[in-house]
PDB file of N, CA and C in Angstrom:
ATOM      1  N   MET A 250    -108.261  -7.101   4.070  1.00 52.00           N
ATOM      2  CA  MET A 250    -107.054  -7.996   4.394  1.00 52.00           C
ATOM      3  C   MET A 250    -105.673  -7.097   4.846  1.00 52.00           C
ATOM      4  N   THR A 251    -105.154  -7.434   5.842  1.00 54.00           N
ATOM      5  CA  THR A 251    -103.954  -6.809   6.198  1.00 54.00           C
ATOM      6  C   THR A 251    -102.824  -7.337   5.828  1.00 54.00           C
ATOM      7  N   THR A 252    -101.677  -6.819   5.687  1.00 59.00           N
ATOM      8  CA  THR A 252    -100.360  -7.248   5.543  1.00 59.00           C
ATOM      9  C   THR A 252     -99.545  -7.167   6.729  1.00 59.00           C
ATOM     10  N   PRO A 253     -98.585  -7.901   6.787  1.00 61.00           N
ATOM     11  CA  PRO A 253     -97.714  -7.766   7.889  1.00 61.00           C
ATOM     12  C   PRO A 253     -97.348  -6.605   8.218  1.00 61.00           C
ATOM     13  N   ARG A 254     -96.608  -5.718   7.236  1.00 68.00           N
ATOM     14  CA  ARG A 254     -96.474  -4.504   7.601  1.00 68.00           C
ATOM     15  C   ARG A 254     -97.269  -3.624   8.003  1.00 68.00           C
ATOM     16  N   GLN A 255     -98.497  -3.672   7.649  1.00 78.00           N
ATOM     17  CA  GLN A 255     -99.388  -2.713   8.214  1.00 78.00           C
ATOM     18  C   GLN A 255     -99.622  -2.470   9.567  1.00 78.00           C
ATOM     19  N   LYS A 256     -99.796  -1.287   9.866  1.00 86.00           N
ATOM     20  CA  LYS A 256     -99.785  -1.154  11.365  1.00 86.00           C
ATOM     21  C   LYS A 256    -101.060  -0.894  11.925  1.00 86.00           C
ATOM     22  N   LYS A 257    -101.490  -1.437  12.975  1.00 87.00           N
ATOM     23  CA  LYS A 257    -102.689  -1.292  13.510  1.00 87.00           C
ATOM     24  C   LYS A 257    -102.723  -0.277  14.791  1.00 87.00           C
ATOM     25  N   ARG A 258    -104.053   0.166  15.399  1.00 93.00           N
ATOM     26  CA  ARG A 258    -104.250   0.842  16.590  1.00 93.00           C
ATOM     27  C   ARG A 258    -105.392   0.690  16.792  1.00 93.00           C
ATOM     28  N   LEU A 259    -105.524   0.748  18.349  1.00 94.00           N
ATOM     29  CA  LEU A 259    -106.911   0.493  18.813  1.00 94.00           C
ATOM     30  C   LEU A 259    -107.428   1.766  18.941  1.00 94.00           C
ATOM     31  N   THR A 260    -108.915   1.611  18.860  1.00 94.00           N
ATOM     32  CA  THR A 260    -110.122   3.017  18.970  1.00 94.00           C
ATOM     33  C   THR A 260    -110.431   3.356  20.088  1.00 94.00           C
ATOM     34  N   ALA A 261    -110.054   2.227  21.202  1.00 96.00           N
ATOM     35  CA  ALA A 261    -110.374   2.335  22.774  1.00 96.00           C
ATOM     36  C   ALA A 261    -109.321   2.086  23.489  1.00 96.00           C
ATOM     37  N   PRO A 262    -109.424   2.516  24.719  1.00 96.00           N
ATOM     38  CA  PRO A 262    -108.360   1.975  25.590  1.00 96.00           C
ATOM     39  C   PRO A 262    -108.466   0.586  25.898  1.00 96.00           C
ATOM     40  N   ARG A 263    -107.432  -0.117  26.103  1.00 96.00           N
ATOM     41  CA  ARG A 263    -107.348  -1.586  26.104  1.00 96.00           C
ATOM     42  C   ARG A 263    -108.105  -2.196  27.257  1.00 96.00           C
ATOM     43  N   GLU A 264    -108.253  -1.516  28.255  1.00 95.00           N
ATOM     44  CA  GLU A 264    -108.806  -1.846  29.508  1.00 95.00           C
ATOM     45  C   GLU A 264    -110.287  -2.014  28.942  1.00 95.00           C
ATOM     46  N   GLU A 265    -110.813  -1.256  28.148  1.00 96.00           N
ATOM     47  CA  GLU A 265    -112.464  -1.305  27.840  1.00 96.00           C
ATOM     48  C   GLU A 265    -112.663  -2.219  26.782  1.00 96.00           C
ATOM     49  N   ILE A 266    -111.458  -3.086  26.357  1.00 97.00           N
ATOM     50  CA  ILE A 266    -112.120  -3.936  25.125  1.00 97.00           C
ATOM     51  C   ILE A 266    -111.960  -5.303  25.740  1.00 97.00           C
ATOM     52  N   ALA A 267    -113.069  -6.246  25.638  1.00 96.00           N
ATOM     53  CA  ALA A 267    -113.277  -7.345  26.419  1.00 96.00           C
ATOM     54  C   ALA A 267    -112.608  -8.381  25.444  1.00 96.00           C
ATOM     55  N   TRP A 268    -111.477  -8.158  24.773  1.00 97.00           N
ATOM     56  CA  TRP A 268    -111.248  -9.469  23.996  1.00 97.00           C
ATOM     57  C   TRP A 268    -109.814 -10.167  24.433  1.00 97.00           C
ATOM     58  N   PHE A 269    -110.372 -11.618  24.709  1.00 97.00           N
ATOM     59  CA  PHE A 269    -109.270 -12.078  25.506  1.00 97.00           C
ATOM     60  C   PHE A 269    -109.925 -13.488  25.664  1.00 97.00           C
ATOM     61  N   PRO A 270    -109.184 -14.499  25.579  1.00 98.00           N
ATOM     62  CA  PRO A 270    -109.475 -16.003  25.508  1.00 98.00           C
ATOM     63  C   PRO A 270    -110.069 -16.480  26.909  1.00 98.00           C
ATOM     64  N   VAL A 271    -110.833 -17.401  27.137  1.00 97.00           N
ATOM     65  CA  VAL A 271    -111.293 -18.149  28.187  1.00 97.00           C
ATOM     66  C   VAL A 271    -110.654 -19.566  28.114  1.00 97.00           C
ATOM     67  N   ILE A 272    -110.323 -20.206  28.765  1.00 97.00           N
ATOM     68  CA  ILE A 272    -110.041 -21.776  29.139  1.00 97.00           C
ATOM     69  C   ILE A 272    -111.118 -22.750  29.772  1.00 97.00           C
ATOM     70  N   ASP A 273    -111.450 -23.330  28.951  1.00 96.00           N
ATOM     71  CA  ASP A 273    -112.526 -24.502  29.824  1.00 96.00           C
ATOM     72  C   ASP A 273    -111.459 -25.607  30.466  1.00 96.00           C
ATOM     73  N   PRO A 274    -111.734 -25.104  32.058  1.00 91.00           N
ATOM     74  CA  PRO A 274    -110.713 -26.244  32.641  1.00 91.00           C
ATOM     75  C   PRO A 274    -111.332 -27.552  32.585  1.00 91.00           C
ATOM     76  N   GLU A 275    -112.398 -28.042  32.003  1.00 92.00           N
ATOM     77  CA  GLU A 275    -112.832 -29.386  32.184  1.00 92.00           C
ATOM     78  C   GLU A 275    -112.104 -29.874  30.632  1.00 92.00           C
ATOM     79  N   LEU A 276    -111.701 -29.275  29.934  1.00 94.00           N
ATOM     80  CA  LEU A 276    -111.015 -29.862  28.657  1.00 94.00           C
ATOM     81  C   LEU A 276    -109.640 -29.388  28.317  1.00 94.00           C
ATOM     82  N   CYS A 277    -109.315 -28.377  29.493  1.00 93.00           N
ATOM     83  CA  CYS A 277    -107.652 -28.054  29.190  1.00 93.00           C
ATOM     84  C   CYS A 277    -106.746 -29.483  29.837  1.00 93.00           C
ATOM     85  N   ASN A 278    -105.874 -29.778  29.044  1.00 91.00           N
ATOM     86  CA  ASN A 278    -104.679 -30.895  29.821  1.00 91.00           C
ATOM     87  C   ASN A 278    -103.661 -30.648  30.466  1.00 91.00           C
ATOM     88  N   GLY A 279    -103.443 -28.960  30.184  1.00 90.00           N
ATOM     89  CA  GLY A 279    -102.048 -28.560  30.903  1.00 90.00           C
ATOM     90  C   GLY A 279    -101.105 -29.018  29.891  1.00 90.00           C
ATOM     91  N   CYS A 280    -101.100 -29.035  28.608  1.00 92.00           N
ATOM     92  CA  CYS A 280    -100.221 -29.161  27.921  1.00 92.00           C
ATOM     93  C   CYS A 280     -98.986 -28.117  27.727  1.00 92.00           C
ATOM     94  N   GLY A 281     -99.683 -26.569  27.859  1.00 93.00           N
ATOM     95  CA  GLY A 281     -98.719 -25.882  27.935  1.00 93.00           C
ATOM     96  C   GLY A 281     -98.645 -24.981  26.478  1.00 93.00           C
ATOM     97  N   GLU A 282     -99.084 -25.420  25.352  1.00 96.00           N
ATOM     98  CA  GLU A 282     -98.842 -24.737  24.096  1.00 96.00           C
ATOM     99  C   GLU A 282     -99.490 -23.442  23.984  1.00 96.00           C
ATOM    100  N   CYS A 283    -100.381 -22.949  24.838  1.00 96.00           N
ATOM    101  CA  CYS A 283    -100.991 -21.613  24.609  1.00 96.00           C
ATOM    102  C   CYS A 283     -99.898 -20.854  25.220  1.00 96.00           C
ATOM    103  N   GLN A 284     -99.101 -21.147  26.447  1.00 96.00           N
ATOM    104  CA  GLN A 284     -98.093 -20.338  27.237  1.00 96.00           C
ATOM    105  C   GLN A 284     -96.954 -20.256  26.174  1.00 96.00           C
ATOM    106  N   ASP A 285     -96.576 -21.318  25.582  1.00 96.00           N
ATOM    107  CA  ASP A 285     -95.282 -21.485  24.726  1.00 96.00           C
ATOM    108  C   ASP A 285     -95.542 -20.637  23.322  1.00 96.00           C
ATOM    109  N   LEU A 286     -96.603 -20.358  22.947  1.00 96.00           N
ATOM    110  CA  LEU A 286     -97.272 -19.505  21.706  1.00 96.00           C
ATOM    111  C   LEU A 286     -97.084 -18.362  22.050  1.00 96.00           C
ATOM    112  N   CYS A 287     -97.914 -17.647  23.220  1.00 96.00           N
ATOM    113  CA  CYS A 287     -98.106 -16.459  23.492  1.00 96.00           C
ATOM    114  C   CYS A 287     -97.067 -15.605  24.145  1.00 96.00           C
ATOM    115  N   ARG A 288     -96.624 -14.825  23.275  1.00 94.00           N
ATOM    116  CA  ARG A 288     -95.547 -13.752  23.442  1.00 94.00           C
ATOM    117  C   ARG A 288     -95.927 -12.734  24.776  1.00 94.00           C
ATOM    118  N   PRO A 289     -96.960 -12.354  24.501  1.00 94.00           N
ATOM    119  CA  PRO A 289     -97.250 -11.340  25.499  1.00 94.00           C
ATOM    120  C   PRO A 289     -97.832 -11.653  27.206  1.00 94.00           C
ATOM    121  N   GLY A 290     -97.890 -13.107  26.920  1.00 95.00           N
ATOM    122  CA  GLY A 290     -97.674 -13.582  28.239  1.00 95.00           C
ATOM    123  C   GLY A 290     -99.354 -13.873  28.886  1.00 95.00           C
ATOM    124  N   VAL A 291    -100.289 -14.114  28.239  1.00 97.00           N
ATOM    125  CA  VAL A 291    -101.382 -14.330  28.626  1.00 97.00           C
ATOM    126  C   VAL A 291    -101.922 -15.350  29.250  1.00 97.00           C
ATOM    127  N   PHE A 292    -101.161 -16.639  29.420  1.00 97.00           N
ATOM    128  CA  PHE A 292    -101.525 -17.806  29.781  1.00 97.00           C
ATOM    129  C   PHE A 292    -100.563 -17.963  30.895  1.00 97.00           C
ATOM    130  N   GLY A 293    -100.991 -18.875  31.684  1.00 95.00           N
ATOM    131  CA  GLY A 293    -100.130 -19.377  33.106  1.00 95.00           C
ATOM    132  C   GLY A 293    -100.693 -20.359  33.702  1.00 95.00           C
ATOM    133  N   PRO A 294     -99.951 -21.051  34.568  1.00 93.00           N
ATOM    134  CA  PRO A 294    -100.502 -22.611  34.966  1.00 93.00           C
ATOM    135  C   PRO A 294    -101.214 -22.129  36.291  1.00 93.00           C
ATOM    136  N   ALA A 295    -102.442 -22.848  36.188  1.00 89.00           N
ATOM    137  CA  ALA A 295    -103.478 -22.717  37.348  1.00 89.00           C
ATOM    138  C   ALA A 295    -103.171 -23.653  38.632  1.00 89.00           C
ATOM    139  N   LEU A 296    -104.147 -23.694  39.514  1.00 81.00           N
ATOM    140  CA  LEU A 296    -103.755 -24.638  40.726  1.00 81.00           C
ATOM    141  C   LEU A 296    -104.611 -25.866  40.282  1.00 81.00           C
ATOM    142  N   GLU A 297    -105.309 -26.228  39.405  1.00 68.00           N
ATOM    143  CA  GLU A 297    -105.722 -27.622  38.912  1.00 68.00           C
ATOM    144  C   GLU A 297    -104.874 -28.037  38.215  1.00 68.00           C
ATOM    145  N   VAL A 298    -104.601 -29.520  38.316  1.00 67.00           N
ATOM    146  CA  VAL A 298    -103.881 -30.585  37.558  1.00 67.00           C
ATOM    147  C   VAL A 298    -104.731 -31.207  36.709  1.00 67.00           C
ATOM    148  N   GLY A 299    -104.064 -31.153  35.250  1.00 61.00           N
ATOM    149  CA  GLY A 299    -104.499 -32.021  34.380  1.00 61.00           C
ATOM    150  C   GLY A 299    -103.559 -32.902  33.602  1.00 61.00           C
ATOM    151  N   ALA A 300    -103.793 -34.024  33.606  1.00 61.00           N
ATOM    152  CA  ALA A 300    -102.850 -35.072  33.027  1.00 61.00           C
ATOM    153  C   ALA A 300    -101.361 -34.972  33.523  1.00 61.00           C
ATOM    154  N   GLY A 301    -101.418 -34.849  34.928  1.00 75.00           N
ATOM    155  CA  GLY A 301    -100.121 -34.768  35.741  1.00 75.00           C
ATOM    156  C   GLY A 301     -99.424 -33.660  35.664  1.00 75.00           C
ATOM    157  N   ARG A 302    -100.026 -32.337  34.990  1.00 81.00           N
ATOM    158  CA  ARG A 302     -99.408 -31.171  34.975  1.00 81.00           C
ATOM    159  C   ARG A 302    -100.637 -29.900  35.432  1.00 81.00           C
ATOM    160  N   PRO A 303    -100.072 -28.769  35.765  1.00 88.00           N
ATOM    161  CA  PRO A 303    -100.816 -28.054  36.153  1.00 88.00           C
ATOM    162  C   PRO A 303    -101.929 -27.581  34.781  1.00 88.00           C
ATOM    163  N   LYS A 304    -103.277 -27.221  34.847  1.00 91.00           N
ATOM    164  CA  LYS A 304    -104.065 -26.774  33.941  1.00 91.00           C
ATOM    165  C   LYS A 304    -103.816 -25.334  33.865  1.00 91.00           C
ATOM    166  N   MET A 305    -104.011 -24.926  32.304  1.00 94.00           N
ATOM    167  CA  MET A 305    -103.671 -23.539  32.207  1.00 94.00           C
ATOM    168  C   MET A 305    -104.810 -22.586  32.495  1.00 94.00           C
ATOM    169  N   THR A 306    -104.478 -21.434  32.953  1.00 95.00           N
ATOM    170  CA  THR A 306    -105.361 -19.951  32.882  1.00 95.00           C
ATOM    171  C   THR A 306    -105.243 -18.784  32.423  1.00 95.00           C
ATOM    172  N   VAL A 307    -106.082 -18.113  31.899  1.00 97.00           N
ATOM    173  CA  VAL A 307    -105.876 -16.509  31.490  1.00 97.00           C
ATOM    174  C   VAL A 307    -105.388 -15.882  32.624  1.00 97.00           C
ATOM    175  N   MET A 308    -104.086 -15.467  32.852  1.00 96.00           N
ATOM    176  CA  MET A 308    -103.664 -14.791  33.848  1.00 96.00           C
ATOM    177  C   MET A 308    -103.414 -13.373  33.526  1.00 96.00           C
ATOM    178  N   ASN A 309    -103.233 -13.069  32.411  1.00 97.00           N
ATOM    179  CA  ASN A 309    -103.277 -11.647  32.006  1.00 97.00           C
ATOM    180  C   ASN A 309    -104.022 -11.245  30.590  1.00 97.00           C
ATOM    181  N   PRO A 310    -105.273 -11.087  31.211  1.00 97.00           N
ATOM    182  CA  PRO A 310    -106.186 -11.269  29.818  1.00 97.00           C
ATOM    183  C   PRO A 310    -106.152  -9.690  29.119  1.00 97.00           C
ATOM    184  N   TYR A 311    -105.758  -8.958  29.571  1.00 97.00           N
ATOM    185  CA  TYR A 311    -105.542  -7.567  28.725  1.00 97.00           C
ATOM    186  C   TYR A 311    -104.332  -7.442  28.307  1.00 97.00           C
ATOM    187  N   ASN A 312    -103.400  -8.379  28.319  1.00 97.00           N
ATOM    188  CA  ASN A 312    -101.991  -8.599  27.468  1.00 97.00           C
ATOM    189  C   ASN A 312    -102.482  -9.292  26.163  1.00 97.00           C
ATOM    190  N   CYS A 313    -103.261  -9.936  26.093  1.00 97.00           N
ATOM    191  CA  CYS A 313    -104.042 -10.370  24.742  1.00 97.00           C
ATOM    192  C   CYS A 313    -104.055  -9.307  23.718  1.00 97.00           C
ATOM    193  N   VAL A 314    -103.696  -9.527  22.223  1.00 95.00           N
ATOM    194  CA  VAL A 314    -103.755  -8.595  21.331  1.00 95.00           C
ATOM    195  C   VAL A 314    -105.083  -8.694  20.617  1.00 95.00           C
ATOM    196  N   VAL A 315    -105.837  -7.555  20.380  1.00 96.00           N
ATOM    197  CA  VAL A 315    -107.150  -7.358  20.044  1.00 96.00           C
ATOM    198  C   VAL A 315    -106.977  -8.093  18.744  1.00 96.00           C
ATOM    199  N   LEU A 316    -108.143  -9.038  18.513  1.00 95.00           N
ATOM    200  CA  LEU A 316    -108.420  -9.588  17.175  1.00 95.00           C
ATOM    201  C   LEU A 316    -107.262 -10.849  17.130  1.00 95.00           C
ATOM    202  N   CYS A 317    -106.200 -11.219  17.807  1.00 95.00           N
ATOM    203  CA  CYS A 317    -105.260 -12.231  17.468  1.00 95.00           C
ATOM    204  C   CYS A 317    -106.044 -13.339  17.966  1.00 95.00           C
ATOM    205  N   THR A 318    -105.871 -14.638  17.197  1.00 96.00           N
ATOM    206  CA  THR A 318    -106.503 -15.698  17.339  1.00 96.00           C
ATOM    207  C   THR A 318    -105.925 -17.159  16.951  1.00 96.00           C
ATOM    208  N   ARG A 319    -104.429 -16.768  17.272  1.00 96.00           N
ATOM    209  CA  ARG A 319    -103.384 -18.100  17.214  1.00 96.00           C
ATOM    210  C   ARG A 319    -103.571 -18.880  18.234  1.00 96.00           C
ATOM    211  N   CYS A 320    -103.932 -18.583  19.232  1.00 97.00           N
ATOM    212  CA  CYS A 320    -103.845 -19.883  20.440  1.00 97.00           C
ATOM    213  C   CYS A 320    -105.227 -20.460  20.326  1.00 97.00           C
ATOM    214  N   GLU A 321    -106.339 -20.207  19.693  1.00 97.00           N
ATOM    215  CA  GLU A 321    -107.426 -21.127  19.904  1.00 97.00           C
ATOM    216  C   GLU A 321    -107.296 -22.534  18.772  1.00 97.00           C
ATOM    217  N   PRO A 322    -106.755 -22.371  17.617  1.00 97.00           N
ATOM    218  CA  PRO A 322    -106.455 -23.455  16.640  1.00 97.00           C
ATOM    219  C   PRO A 322    -105.412 -24.465  17.230  1.00 97.00           C
ATOM    220  N   ARG A 323    -104.495 -23.683  18.143  1.00 95.00           N
ATOM    221  CA  ARG A 323    -103.152 -24.437  18.796  1.00 95.00           C
ATOM    222  C   ARG A 323    -103.342 -25.243  19.598  1.00 95.00           C
ATOM    223  N   CYS A 324    -104.596 -25.063  20.533  1.00 97.00           N
ATOM    224  CA  CYS A 324    -105.015 -26.099  21.580  1.00 97.00           C
ATOM    225  C   CYS A 324    -105.310 -27.181  21.064  1.00 97.00           C
ATOM    226  N   PRO A 325    -104.686 -28.391  21.673  1.00 96.00           N
ATOM    227  CA  PRO A 325    -104.992 -29.562  21.053  1.00 96.00           C
ATOM    228  C   PRO A 325    -106.185 -30.059  21.805  1.00 96.00           C
ATOM    229  N   SER A 326    -106.516 -29.621  22.731  1.00 96.00           N
ATOM    230  CA  SER A 326    -107.726 -30.039  23.397  1.00 96.00           C
ATOM    231  C   SER A 326    -108.800 -29.297  23.279  1.00 96.00           C
ATOM    232  N   GLY A 327    -108.767 -28.470  22.701  1.00 97.00           N
ATOM    233  CA  GLY A 327    -109.854 -27.404  22.285  1.00 97.00           C
ATOM    234  C   GLY A 327    -110.554 -26.602  23.245  1.00 97.00           C
ATOM    235  N   ALA A 328    -109.688 -26.450  24.540  1.00 97.00           N
ATOM    236  CA  ALA A 328    -110.136 -26.006  25.573  1.00 97.00           C
ATOM    237  C   ALA A 328    -110.284 -24.081  25.367  1.00 97.00           C
ATOM    238  N   ILE A 329    -109.609 -23.785  24.463  1.00 98.00           N
ATOM    239  CA  ILE A 329    -109.767 -22.080  24.416  1.00 98.00           C
ATOM    240  C   ILE A 329    -110.719 -21.662  23.402  1.00 98.00           C
ATOM    241  N   ARG A 330    -111.347 -20.716  24.107  1.00 98.00           N
ATOM    242  CA  ARG A 330    -112.370 -20.051  23.344  1.00 98.00           C
ATOM    243  C   ARG A 330    -112.234 -18.698  23.234  1.00 98.00           C
ATOM    244  N   LEU A 331    -112.186 -17.991  21.986  1.00 98.00           N
ATOM    245  CA  LEU A 331    -112.391 -16.724  21.744  1.00 98.00           C
ATOM    246  C   LEU A 331    -113.696 -16.036  21.654  1.00 98.00           C
ATOM    247  N   PRO A 332    -113.933 -14.642  21.901  1.00 97.00           N
ATOM    248  CA  PRO A 332    -115.155 -14.073  21.431  1.00 97.00           C
ATOM    249  C   PRO A 332    -115.189 -14.150  19.623  1.00 97.00           C
ATOM    250  N   ALA A 333    -116.180 -13.614  19.058  1.00 97.00           N
ATOM    251  CA  ALA A 333    -116.534 -13.464  17.812  1.00 97.00           C
ATOM    252  C   ALA A 333    -115.666 -12.213  17.208  1.00 97.00           C
ATOM    253  N   VAL A 334    -114.568 -12.578  16.243  1.00 96.00           N
ATOM    254  CA  VAL A 334    -113.809 -11.371  15.704  1.00 96.00           C
ATOM    255  C   VAL A 334    -114.660 -10.238  15.406  1.00 96.00           C
ATOM    256  N   ALA A 335    -115.935 -10.407  14.655  1.00 96.00           N
ATOM    257  CA  ALA A 335    -117.099  -9.443  13.970  1.00 96.00           C
ATOM    258  C   ALA A 335    -117.359  -8.576  15.028  1.00 96.00           C
ATOM    259  N   ASP A 336    -117.303  -9.243  16.304  1.00 96.00           N
ATOM    260  CA  ASP A 336    -117.797  -8.153  17.311  1.00 96.00           C
ATOM    261  C   ASP A 336    -116.708  -7.251  17.928  1.00 96.00           C
ATOM    262  N   PHE A 337    -115.689  -7.233  17.197  1.00 96.00           N
ATOM    263  CA  PHE A 337    -114.491  -6.428  17.676  1.00 96.00           C
ATOM    264  C   PHE A 337    -113.814  -5.607  16.584  1.00 96.00           C
ATOM    265  N   GLU A 338    -114.001  -5.866  15.574  1.00 94.00           N
ATOM    266  CA  GLU A 338    -112.970  -5.260  14.319  1.00 94.00           C
ATOM    267  C   GLU A 338    -113.408  -3.850  14.625  1.00 94.00           C
ATOM    268  N   HIS A 339    -114.452  -3.306  15.024  1.00 94.00           N
ATOM    269  CA  HIS A 339    -114.327  -1.735  15.091  1.00 94.00           C
ATOM    270  C   HIS A 339    -113.369  -1.300  16.199  1.00 94.00           C
ATOM    271  N   PHE A 340    -112.635  -1.895  17.061  1.00 96.00           N
ATOM    272  CA  PHE A 340    -111.816  -1.600  17.824  1.00 96.00           C
ATOM    273  C   PHE A 340    -110.460  -1.369  17.268  1.00 96.00           C
ATOM    274  N   VAL A 341    -110.440  -2.019  16.156  1.00 93.00           N
ATOM    275  CA  VAL A 341    -108.714  -1.864  15.621  1.00 93.00           C
ATOM    276  C   VAL A 341    -109.085  -0.944  14.211  1.00 93.00           C
ATOM    277  N   GLU A 342    -108.096  -0.156  13.866  1.00 92.00           N
ATOM    278  CA  GLU A 342    -108.164   0.475  12.808  1.00 92.00           C
ATOM    279  C   GLU A 342    -106.366   0.544  11.983  1.00 92.00           C
ATOM    280  N   LEU A 343    -106.320   0.657  10.721  1.00 85.00           N
ATOM    281  CA  LEU A 343    -105.018   0.566  10.087  1.00 85.00           C
ATOM    282  C   LEU A 343    -104.562   1.840  10.214  1.00 85.00           C
ATOM    283  N   ILE A 344    -103.795   1.928  10.210  1.00 85.00           N
ATOM    284  CA  ILE A 344    -102.672   3.211  10.269  1.00 85.00           C
ATOM    285  C   ILE A 344    -101.942   3.119   8.807  1.00 85.00           C
ATOM    286  N   HIS A 345    -102.097   4.158   8.054  1.00 76.00           N
ATOM    287  CA  HIS A 345    -101.696   4.154   6.460  1.00 76.00           C
ATOM    288  C   HIS A 345    -100.289   4.825   6.389  1.00 76.00           C
TER     289      HIS A 345
END
């Protein structure tokens, strides 16, 4: 378990790590919760409209912080899916 003060670093270049969310456009209602939450700017509006507003899309997938899972449970429509954390843990190491 990491503490907020522990620093992490990637063991491979970010472009080689396929850790990023996927949005199901059928489920997305365009609420924008993901865009409001995500500081690195992974999400943005798509051309499709849902509930009278643009649906969201993953505009900058490699801006996603590896092993960050904050967006998935925050999505009220359950449209966001992330890969399995266990498959990506070896890409992050703690710096002591």
